[in-house]
Short mmCIF file of C-alpha atoms and ligand atoms in Angstrom, two decimals:
data_model
loop_
_atom_site.label_atom_id
_atom_site.label_comp_id
_atom_site.label_asym_id
_atom_site.label_seq_id
_atom_site.Cartn_x
_atom_site.Cartn_y
_atom_site.Cartn_z
CA MET N 1 45.94 35.04 -3.24
CA VAL N 2 49.06 33.00 -3.00
CA LYS N 3 52.56 33.31 -4.67
CA LEU N 4 53.69 31.13 -7.30
CA VAL N 5 57.35 31.02 -8.24
CA VAL N 6 57.43 30.43 -11.92
CA THR N 7 60.36 29.86 -14.08
CA ASN N 8 59.52 30.44 -17.76
CA ARG N 9 60.73 28.69 -21.04
CA VAL N 10 63.69 31.02 -21.33
CA GLY N 11 64.78 30.57 -17.65
CA ALA N 12 63.57 33.73 -16.11
CA THR N 13 61.92 33.23 -12.65
CA VAL N 14 59.08 35.48 -11.52
CA GLU N 15 56.81 35.48 -8.52
CA VAL N 16 53.05 35.53 -9.40
CA ASP N 17 50.15 36.60 -7.27
CA ALA N 18 47.80 33.68 -7.97
CA PHE N 19 44.14 33.43 -7.46
CA THR N 20 42.84 30.32 -5.60
CA GLY N 21 40.00 28.44 -7.00
CA ILE N 22 41.17 28.58 -10.68
CA SER N 23 43.80 26.53 -12.28
CA MET N 24 47.63 27.02 -12.12
CA MET N 25 47.42 27.16 -15.93
CA GLU N 26 44.90 30.12 -15.80
CA ASN N 27 47.19 31.92 -13.42
CA ILE N 28 50.37 31.66 -15.45
CA ARG N 29 49.25 31.60 -19.11
CA GLU N 30 49.58 35.36 -19.61
CA LEU N 31 53.20 35.50 -18.56
CA ASP N 32 55.87 35.96 -21.15
CA ASP N 33 57.31 32.53 -22.47
CA SER N 34 54.73 30.54 -20.49
CA VAL N 35 52.39 27.74 -21.11
CA ASP N 36 50.35 27.86 -24.45
CA ALA N 37 47.39 25.93 -23.01
CA ILE N 38 45.71 25.59 -26.49
CA CYS N 39 42.79 23.54 -25.41
CA GLY N 40 41.88 25.97 -22.71
CA GLY N 41 42.13 23.53 -19.94
CA MET N 42 40.12 20.56 -21.39
CA CYS N 43 43.06 17.98 -20.68
CA SER N 44 43.52 17.37 -24.35
CA CYS N 45 46.62 19.26 -25.50
CA ALA N 46 49.48 19.00 -22.97
CA THR N 47 50.62 22.57 -23.92
CA CYS N 48 50.25 23.50 -20.28
CA HIS N 49 53.12 21.17 -19.35
CA VAL N 50 55.03 22.15 -16.13
CA PHE N 51 57.71 20.55 -13.95
CA ILE N 52 57.16 20.56 -10.18
CA GLU N 53 59.67 19.01 -7.86
CA PRO N 54 58.38 15.69 -6.24
CA SER N 55 58.97 17.23 -2.73
CA LEU N 56 56.18 19.64 -3.41
CA TRP N 57 53.68 17.18 -4.63
CA ASP N 58 51.98 16.59 -1.24
CA SER N 59 49.80 19.56 -1.87
CA LEU N 60 48.79 18.64 -5.36
CA PRO N 61 45.90 16.55 -6.51
CA GLU N 62 46.69 13.07 -7.81
CA ARG N 63 47.83 12.95 -11.45
CA GLY N 64 44.82 11.52 -13.28
CA TYR N 65 44.92 8.77 -16.04
CA GLU N 66 44.17 11.18 -18.86
CA GLU N 67 46.78 13.62 -17.56
CA LEU N 68 49.41 10.99 -17.35
CA MET N 69 48.64 9.59 -20.98
CA LEU N 70 48.96 13.04 -22.42
CA LEU N 71 52.21 13.66 -20.57
CA LYS N 72 53.72 10.33 -21.62
CA ASP N 73 53.43 11.43 -25.28
CA LEU N 74 55.76 14.39 -24.57
CA GLU N 75 59.41 14.14 -25.42
CA SER N 76 60.11 16.04 -22.26
CA PHE N 77 58.03 13.87 -19.94
CA ASP N 78 59.63 13.48 -16.68
CA PRO N 79 57.81 10.80 -14.58
CA GLU N 80 58.89 12.42 -11.35
CA ARG N 81 58.14 16.04 -12.09
CA SER N 82 55.61 16.46 -14.97
CA ARG N 83 52.15 17.81 -14.50
CA LEU N 84 49.58 19.47 -16.57
CA SER N 85 48.95 22.87 -14.93
CA CYS N 86 45.38 22.99 -16.08
CA GLN N 87 44.64 19.98 -13.85
CA ILE N 88 45.81 21.67 -10.75
CA GLU N 89 43.48 24.01 -8.93
CA VAL N 90 45.46 26.61 -6.91
CA THR N 91 44.61 26.35 -3.16
CA GLY N 92 45.98 28.16 -0.12
CA ASP N 93 48.37 25.21 0.39
CA HIS N 94 50.30 26.24 -2.79
CA ASP N 95 51.71 29.52 -1.46
CA GLY N 96 55.46 29.69 -2.54
CA ILE N 97 55.38 26.58 -4.79
CA ALA N 98 57.88 26.57 -7.52
CA LEU N 99 57.12 25.38 -11.01
CA LYS N 100 59.05 25.39 -14.22
CA VAL N 101 57.26 25.79 -17.62
CA GLY N 102 57.87 22.86 -19.94
CA PRO N 103 59.46 23.28 -23.35
CA GLU N 104 57.54 23.94 -26.44
CA GLU N 105 56.91 20.67 -28.48
S1 FES Q 201 45.56 23.36 -21.34
FE1 FES Q 201 45.45 21.75 -22.74
S2 FES Q 201 45.95 19.92 -21.50
FE2 FES Q 201 45.95 21.69 -20.14
#
């Protein structure tokens, strides 16, 4: 288990005990005011949008083409910080990583 530091849609920050080997989305979707993840992690809805500071990206997998195309359709897309949380598998390298849930669109 690792800790994720999650700021939800209303600005509250909580520490989450996260399981490794499953996605960031699966670890945070049950929190209050968190991601909707309507497609269940199939990379087709972008409702699992989160912001992660660029300085923390070293431990993340590359942003894939499909992920980027979905993100670019969002009004809140930030080229420097936007990720789909369903496309990030949590590993031991993510202990303490901070993320902010994207706005509802
Ligand atoms: S849960 Fe739908 S794109 Fe991530």
